mmCIF file of C-alpha atoms and ligand atoms in Angstrom:
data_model
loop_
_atom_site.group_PDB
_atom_site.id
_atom_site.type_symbol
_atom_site.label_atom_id
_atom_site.label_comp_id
_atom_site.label_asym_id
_atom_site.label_seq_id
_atom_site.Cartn_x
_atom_site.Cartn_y
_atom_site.Cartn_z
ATOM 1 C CA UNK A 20 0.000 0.000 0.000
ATOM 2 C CA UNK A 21 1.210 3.374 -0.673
ATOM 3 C CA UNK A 22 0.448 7.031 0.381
ATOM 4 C CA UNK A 23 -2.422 8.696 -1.295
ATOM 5 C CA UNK A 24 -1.231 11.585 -2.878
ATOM 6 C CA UNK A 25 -4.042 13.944 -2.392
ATOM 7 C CA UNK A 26 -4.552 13.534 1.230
ATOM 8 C CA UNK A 27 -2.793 12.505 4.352
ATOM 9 C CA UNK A 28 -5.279 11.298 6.933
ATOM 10 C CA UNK A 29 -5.366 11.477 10.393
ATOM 11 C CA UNK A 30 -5.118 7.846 11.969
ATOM 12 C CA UNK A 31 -6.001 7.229 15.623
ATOM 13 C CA UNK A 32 -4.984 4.232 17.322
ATOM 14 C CA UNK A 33 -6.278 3.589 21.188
ATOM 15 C CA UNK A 34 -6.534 0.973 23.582
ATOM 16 C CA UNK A 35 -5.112 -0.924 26.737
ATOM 17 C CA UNK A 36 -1.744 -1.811 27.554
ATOM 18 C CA UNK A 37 -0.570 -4.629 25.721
ATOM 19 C CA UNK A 38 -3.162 -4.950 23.263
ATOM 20 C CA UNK A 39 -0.675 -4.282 20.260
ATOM 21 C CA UNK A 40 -1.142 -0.731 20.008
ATOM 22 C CA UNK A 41 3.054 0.501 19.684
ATOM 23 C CA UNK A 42 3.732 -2.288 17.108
ATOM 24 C CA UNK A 43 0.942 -1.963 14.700
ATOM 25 C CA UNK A 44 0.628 2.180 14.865
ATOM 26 C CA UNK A 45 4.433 2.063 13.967
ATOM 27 C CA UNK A 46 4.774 -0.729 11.244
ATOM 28 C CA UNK A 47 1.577 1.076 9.604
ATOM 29 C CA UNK A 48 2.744 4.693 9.630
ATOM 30 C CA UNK A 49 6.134 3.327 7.591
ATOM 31 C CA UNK A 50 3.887 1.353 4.999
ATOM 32 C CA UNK A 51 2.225 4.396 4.503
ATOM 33 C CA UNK A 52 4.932 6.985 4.819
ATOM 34 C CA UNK A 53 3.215 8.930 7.663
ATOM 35 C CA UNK A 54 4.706 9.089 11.131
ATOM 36 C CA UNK A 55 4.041 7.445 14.177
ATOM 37 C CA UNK A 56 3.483 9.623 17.438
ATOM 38 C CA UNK A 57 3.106 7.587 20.800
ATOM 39 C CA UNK A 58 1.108 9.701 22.885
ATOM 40 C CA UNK A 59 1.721 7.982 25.897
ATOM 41 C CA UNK A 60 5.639 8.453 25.817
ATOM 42 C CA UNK A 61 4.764 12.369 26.653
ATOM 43 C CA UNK A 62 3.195 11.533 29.727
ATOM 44 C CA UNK A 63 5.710 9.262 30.433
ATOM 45 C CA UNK A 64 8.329 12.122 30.228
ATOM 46 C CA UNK A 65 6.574 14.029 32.173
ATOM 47 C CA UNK A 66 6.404 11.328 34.900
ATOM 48 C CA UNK A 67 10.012 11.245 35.145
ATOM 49 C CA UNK A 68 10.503 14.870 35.340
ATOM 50 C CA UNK A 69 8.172 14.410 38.301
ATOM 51 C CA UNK A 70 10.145 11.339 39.606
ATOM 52 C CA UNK A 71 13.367 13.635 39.146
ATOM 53 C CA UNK A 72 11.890 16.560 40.694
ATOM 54 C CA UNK A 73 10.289 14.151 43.557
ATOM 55 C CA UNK A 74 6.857 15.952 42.804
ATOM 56 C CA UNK A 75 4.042 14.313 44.074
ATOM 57 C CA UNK A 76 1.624 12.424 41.570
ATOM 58 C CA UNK A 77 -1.178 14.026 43.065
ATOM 59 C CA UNK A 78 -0.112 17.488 42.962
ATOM 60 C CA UNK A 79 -1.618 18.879 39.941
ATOM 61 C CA UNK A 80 -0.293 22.726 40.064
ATOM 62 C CA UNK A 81 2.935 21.509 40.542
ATOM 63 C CA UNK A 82 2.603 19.008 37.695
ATOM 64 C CA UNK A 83 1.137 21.157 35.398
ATOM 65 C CA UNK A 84 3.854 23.753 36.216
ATOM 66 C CA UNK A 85 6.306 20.926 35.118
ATOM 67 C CA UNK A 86 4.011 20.006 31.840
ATOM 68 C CA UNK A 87 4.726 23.795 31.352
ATOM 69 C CA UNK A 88 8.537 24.304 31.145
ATOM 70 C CA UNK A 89 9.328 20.807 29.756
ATOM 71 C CA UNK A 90 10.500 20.623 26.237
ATOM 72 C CA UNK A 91 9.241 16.847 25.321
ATOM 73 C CA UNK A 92 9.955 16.012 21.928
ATOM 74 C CA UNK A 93 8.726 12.559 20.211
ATOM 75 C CA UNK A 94 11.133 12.304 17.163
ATOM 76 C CA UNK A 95 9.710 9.060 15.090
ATOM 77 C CA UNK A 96 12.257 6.663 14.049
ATOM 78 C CA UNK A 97 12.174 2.826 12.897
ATOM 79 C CA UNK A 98 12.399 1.402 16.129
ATOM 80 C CA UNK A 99 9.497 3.583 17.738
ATOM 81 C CA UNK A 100 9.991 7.370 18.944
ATOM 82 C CA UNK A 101 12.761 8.943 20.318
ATOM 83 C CA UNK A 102 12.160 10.788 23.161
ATOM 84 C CA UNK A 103 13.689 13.933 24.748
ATOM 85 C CA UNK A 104 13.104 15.700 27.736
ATOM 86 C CA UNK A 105 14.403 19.308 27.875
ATOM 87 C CA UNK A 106 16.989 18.126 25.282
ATOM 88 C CA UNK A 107 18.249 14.555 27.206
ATOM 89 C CA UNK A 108 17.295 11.518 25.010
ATOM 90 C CA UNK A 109 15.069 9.253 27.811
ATOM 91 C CA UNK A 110 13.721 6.624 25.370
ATOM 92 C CA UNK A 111 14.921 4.110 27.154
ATOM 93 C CA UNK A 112 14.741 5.701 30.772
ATOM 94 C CA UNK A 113 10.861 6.504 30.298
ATOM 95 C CA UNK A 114 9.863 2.792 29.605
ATOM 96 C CA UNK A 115 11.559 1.292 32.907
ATOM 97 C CA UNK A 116 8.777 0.301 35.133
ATOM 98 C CA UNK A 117 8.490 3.007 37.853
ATOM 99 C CA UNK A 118 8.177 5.339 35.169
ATOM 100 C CA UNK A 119 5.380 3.249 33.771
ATOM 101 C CA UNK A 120 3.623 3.526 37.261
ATOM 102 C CA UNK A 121 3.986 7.161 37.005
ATOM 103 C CA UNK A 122 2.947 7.997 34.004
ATOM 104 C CA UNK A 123 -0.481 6.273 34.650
ATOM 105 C CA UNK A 124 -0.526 8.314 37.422
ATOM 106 C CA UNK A 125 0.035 11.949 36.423
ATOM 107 C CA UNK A 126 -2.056 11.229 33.830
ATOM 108 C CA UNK A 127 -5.398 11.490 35.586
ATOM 109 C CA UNK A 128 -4.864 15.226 35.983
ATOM 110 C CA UNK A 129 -7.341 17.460 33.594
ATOM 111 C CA UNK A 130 -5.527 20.612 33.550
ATOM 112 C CA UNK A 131 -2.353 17.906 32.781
ATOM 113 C CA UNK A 132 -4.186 16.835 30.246
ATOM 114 C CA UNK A 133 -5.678 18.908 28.521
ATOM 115 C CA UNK A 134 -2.124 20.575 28.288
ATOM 116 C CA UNK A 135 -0.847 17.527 26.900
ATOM 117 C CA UNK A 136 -3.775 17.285 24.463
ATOM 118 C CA UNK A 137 -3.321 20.646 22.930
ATOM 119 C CA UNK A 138 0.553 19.547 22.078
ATOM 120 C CA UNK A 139 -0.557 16.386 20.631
ATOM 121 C CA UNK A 140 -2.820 18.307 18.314
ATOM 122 C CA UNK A 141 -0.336 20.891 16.934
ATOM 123 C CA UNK A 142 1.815 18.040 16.275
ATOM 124 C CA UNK A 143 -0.471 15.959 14.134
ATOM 125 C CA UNK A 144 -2.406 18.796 12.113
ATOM 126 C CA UNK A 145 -2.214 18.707 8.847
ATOM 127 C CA UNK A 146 -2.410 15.046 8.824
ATOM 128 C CA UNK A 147 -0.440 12.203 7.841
ATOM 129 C CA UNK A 148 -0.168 10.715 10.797
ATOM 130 C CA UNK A 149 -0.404 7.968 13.064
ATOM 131 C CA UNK A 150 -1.527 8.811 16.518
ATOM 132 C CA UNK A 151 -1.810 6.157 19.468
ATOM 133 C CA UNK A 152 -2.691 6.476 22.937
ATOM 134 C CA UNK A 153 -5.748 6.400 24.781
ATOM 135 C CA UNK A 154 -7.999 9.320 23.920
ATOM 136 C CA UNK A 155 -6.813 9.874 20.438
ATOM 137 C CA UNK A 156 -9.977 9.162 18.675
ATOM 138 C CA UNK A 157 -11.861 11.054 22.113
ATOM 139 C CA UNK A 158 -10.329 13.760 22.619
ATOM 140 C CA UNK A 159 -7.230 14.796 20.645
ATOM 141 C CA UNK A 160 -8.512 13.728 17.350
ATOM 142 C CA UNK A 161 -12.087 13.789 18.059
ATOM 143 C CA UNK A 162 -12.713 13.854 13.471
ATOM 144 C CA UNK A 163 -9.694 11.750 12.699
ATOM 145 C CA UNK A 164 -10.248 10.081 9.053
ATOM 146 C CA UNK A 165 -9.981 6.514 10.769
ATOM 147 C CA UNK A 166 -10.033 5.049 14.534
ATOM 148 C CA UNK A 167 -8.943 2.173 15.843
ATOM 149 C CA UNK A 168 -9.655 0.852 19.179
ATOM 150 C CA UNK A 169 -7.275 -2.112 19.781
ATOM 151 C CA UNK A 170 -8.482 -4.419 22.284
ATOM 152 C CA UNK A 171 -7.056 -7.810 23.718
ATOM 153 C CA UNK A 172 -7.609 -10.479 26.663
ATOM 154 C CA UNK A 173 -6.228 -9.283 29.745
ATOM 155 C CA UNK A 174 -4.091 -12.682 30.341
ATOM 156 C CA UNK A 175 -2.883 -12.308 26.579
ATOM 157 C CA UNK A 176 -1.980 -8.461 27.187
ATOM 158 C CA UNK A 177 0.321 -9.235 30.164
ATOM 159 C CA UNK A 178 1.846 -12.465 28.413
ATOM 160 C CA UNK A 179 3.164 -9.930 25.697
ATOM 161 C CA UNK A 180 4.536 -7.395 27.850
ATOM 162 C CA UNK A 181 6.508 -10.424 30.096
ATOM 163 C CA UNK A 182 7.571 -11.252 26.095
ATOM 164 C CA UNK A 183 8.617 -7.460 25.376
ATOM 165 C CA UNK A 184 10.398 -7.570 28.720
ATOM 166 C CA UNK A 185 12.537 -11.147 27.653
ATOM 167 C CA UNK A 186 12.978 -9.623 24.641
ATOM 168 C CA UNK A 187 15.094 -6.393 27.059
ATOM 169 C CA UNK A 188 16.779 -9.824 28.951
ATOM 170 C CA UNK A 189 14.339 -8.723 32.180
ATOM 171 C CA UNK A 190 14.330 -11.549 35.155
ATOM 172 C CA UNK A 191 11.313 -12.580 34.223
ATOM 173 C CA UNK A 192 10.027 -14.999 36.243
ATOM 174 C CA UNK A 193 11.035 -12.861 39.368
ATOM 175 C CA UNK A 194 8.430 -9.932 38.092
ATOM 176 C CA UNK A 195 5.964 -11.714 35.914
ATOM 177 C CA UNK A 196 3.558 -11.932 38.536
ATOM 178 C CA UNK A 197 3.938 -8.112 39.975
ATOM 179 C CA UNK A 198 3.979 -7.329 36.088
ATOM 180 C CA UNK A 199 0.903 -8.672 35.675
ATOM 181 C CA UNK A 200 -0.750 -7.098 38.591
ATOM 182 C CA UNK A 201 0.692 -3.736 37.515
ATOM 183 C CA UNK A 202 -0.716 -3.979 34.433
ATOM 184 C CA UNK A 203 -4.247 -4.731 35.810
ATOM 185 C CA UNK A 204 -4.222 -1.574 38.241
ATOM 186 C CA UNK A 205 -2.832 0.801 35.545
ATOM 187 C CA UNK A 206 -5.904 -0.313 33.075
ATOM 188 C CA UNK A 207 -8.365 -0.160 36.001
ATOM 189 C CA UNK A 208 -6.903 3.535 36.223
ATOM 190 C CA UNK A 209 -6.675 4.277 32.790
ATOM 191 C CA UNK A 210 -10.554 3.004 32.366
ATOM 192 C CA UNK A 211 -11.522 4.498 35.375
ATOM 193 C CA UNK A 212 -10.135 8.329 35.632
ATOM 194 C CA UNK A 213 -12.993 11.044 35.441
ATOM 195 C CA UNK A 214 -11.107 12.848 33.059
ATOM 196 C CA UNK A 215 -10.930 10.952 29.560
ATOM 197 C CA UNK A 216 -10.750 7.580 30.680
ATOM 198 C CA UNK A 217 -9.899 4.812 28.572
ATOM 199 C CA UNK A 218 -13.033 4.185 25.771
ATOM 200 C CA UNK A 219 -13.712 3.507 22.435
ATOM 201 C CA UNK A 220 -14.828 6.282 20.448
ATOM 202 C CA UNK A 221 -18.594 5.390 19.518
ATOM 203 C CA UNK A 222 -17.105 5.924 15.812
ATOM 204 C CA UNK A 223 -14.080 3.706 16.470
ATOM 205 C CA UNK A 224 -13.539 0.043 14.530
ATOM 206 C CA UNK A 225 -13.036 -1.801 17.606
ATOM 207 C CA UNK A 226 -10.153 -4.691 16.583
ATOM 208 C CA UNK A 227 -9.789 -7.606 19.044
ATOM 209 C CA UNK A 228 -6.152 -9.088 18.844
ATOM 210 C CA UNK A 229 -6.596 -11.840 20.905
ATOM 211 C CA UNK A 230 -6.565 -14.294 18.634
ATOM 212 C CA UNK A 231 -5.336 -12.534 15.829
ATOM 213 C CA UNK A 232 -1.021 -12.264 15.188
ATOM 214 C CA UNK A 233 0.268 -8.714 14.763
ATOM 215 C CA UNK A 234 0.274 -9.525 10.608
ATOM 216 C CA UNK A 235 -3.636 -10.279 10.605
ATOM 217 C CA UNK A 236 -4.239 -6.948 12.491
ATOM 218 C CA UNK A 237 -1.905 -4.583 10.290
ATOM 219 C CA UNK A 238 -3.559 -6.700 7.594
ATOM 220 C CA UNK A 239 -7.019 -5.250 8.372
ATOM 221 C CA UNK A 240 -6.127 -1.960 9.708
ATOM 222 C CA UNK A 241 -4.813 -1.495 6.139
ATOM 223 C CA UNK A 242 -7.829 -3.018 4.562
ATOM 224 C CA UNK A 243 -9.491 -0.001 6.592
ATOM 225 C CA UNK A 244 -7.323 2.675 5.372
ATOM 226 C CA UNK A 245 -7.888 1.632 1.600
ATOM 227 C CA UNK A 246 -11.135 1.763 2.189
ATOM 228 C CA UNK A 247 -10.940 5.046 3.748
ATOM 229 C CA UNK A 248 -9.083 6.841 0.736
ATOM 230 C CA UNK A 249 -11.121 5.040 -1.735
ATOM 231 C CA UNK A 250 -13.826 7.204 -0.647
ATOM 232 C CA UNK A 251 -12.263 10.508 0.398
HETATM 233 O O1 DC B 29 0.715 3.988 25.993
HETATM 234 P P1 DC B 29 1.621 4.031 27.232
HETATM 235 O O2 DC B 29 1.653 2.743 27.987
HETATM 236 O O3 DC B 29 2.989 4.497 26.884
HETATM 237 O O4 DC B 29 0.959 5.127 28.190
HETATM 238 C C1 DC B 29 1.479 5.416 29.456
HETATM 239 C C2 DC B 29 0.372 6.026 30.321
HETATM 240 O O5 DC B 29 -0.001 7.285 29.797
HETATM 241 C C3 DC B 29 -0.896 5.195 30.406
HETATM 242 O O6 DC B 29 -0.961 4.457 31.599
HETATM 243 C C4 DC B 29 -2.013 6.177 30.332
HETATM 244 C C5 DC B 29 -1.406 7.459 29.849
HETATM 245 N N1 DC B 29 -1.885 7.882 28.534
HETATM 246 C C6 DC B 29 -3.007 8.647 28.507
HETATM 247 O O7 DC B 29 -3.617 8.886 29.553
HETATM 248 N N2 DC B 29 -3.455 9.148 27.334
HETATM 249 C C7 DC B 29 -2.828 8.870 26.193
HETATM 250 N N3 DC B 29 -3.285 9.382 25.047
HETATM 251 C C8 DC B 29 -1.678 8.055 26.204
HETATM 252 C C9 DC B 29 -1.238 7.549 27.392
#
């Protein structure tokens, strides 16, 4: 599949932890020549400027202060974004799993948010881009051309991060269980905030990857897309 040449949608990808999201938003945007813009990694820097600065999770003003003066800067490559805080490259730093913790946890915060949300739309305007996250198709993107809500089995979503983490040579069977249990309190979180929790957008294709291997969804996520600029 190639890029259309008369118009570069606007594709949002959401969903839970583990469901596929990182793999398939990436893999799509280079078939397609767009880039790939992980929401979440923004909130992730921020949650280790908080960790850094010892702020307090809960402590919006502060955090929103930090939101503020940070320079976070997602810079797509082939093996997923690069990510700098104020200038320091934290790729790797921001997916450790503390940082993880925190970044479901500063990211309850409207006024956080909303901040957040108003980056993430100056960087995607003007389309030609794949968004993930989980309030893409919600909030950030409420008329993107196409959304995705990618879904999976809870046990199936934790299997694949323990896999992601073999993959980085974690000790696995020391952590698989906290993993998993991690994993379940950040969705409950993520599902559960007041402010833009964790849903599908009543327009979203809603893509179950349970049973299906990361070919047979990019497979039918492009199936989507043709369909989409067949008839724009
Ligand atoms: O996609 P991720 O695992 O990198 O996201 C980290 C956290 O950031 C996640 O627990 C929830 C939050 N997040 C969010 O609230 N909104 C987004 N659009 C993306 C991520």
């Amino acid at each position: 599949m190639t890029e259309s040449p008369s118009r570069k949608l606007i594709i949002a990808i959401d969903g839970p932890a583990g469901a596929g999201k990182s793999t398939i938003a990436s893999r799509l945007a280079r078939k397609l020549g767009y880039i790939n813009l992980e929401s979440g990694a923004m909130y992730r820097a921020l949650a280790l400027k908080a960790i850094e600065w010892d702020l307090s999770f809960d402590d919006e003003a502060a955090l929103l202060k930090a939101a503020e003066n940070a320079r976070i800067q997602l810079e797509p490559s082939m093996g997923g974004n690069r990510v700098l805080l104020d200038g320091r490259d934290v790729s790797s730093r921001i997916r450790e799993r503390d940082v993880t913790e925190a970044a479901s946890r500063v990211s309850v915060h409207p006024q956080v948010r909303a901040l957040m949300v108003a980056r993430q739309r100056e960087m995607g305007t003007g389309g030609g881009v794949v968004m993930e996250g989980r309030d893409i198709g919600t909030k950030v993107f409420p008329d993107a051309d196409l959304k995705i809500f990618l879904d999976a089995d809870p046990v199936i979503r934790e299997q694949r991060r323990l896999d992601q983490q073999k993959i980085r040579g974690g000790s696995v069977p020391d952590i698989a269980a906290d993993m998993a249990a991690e994993l379940r309190a950040r969705d409950q979180r993520d599902r559960t905030r007041a402010s833009s929790p964790l849903v599908a957008a009543s327009d979203a294709v809603i893509l179950d990857s349970t049973r299906l291997s990361e070919d047979d969804v990019l497979g039918r996520v492009e199936e989507l897309v043709r369909e989409k600029m067949e008839r724009s």
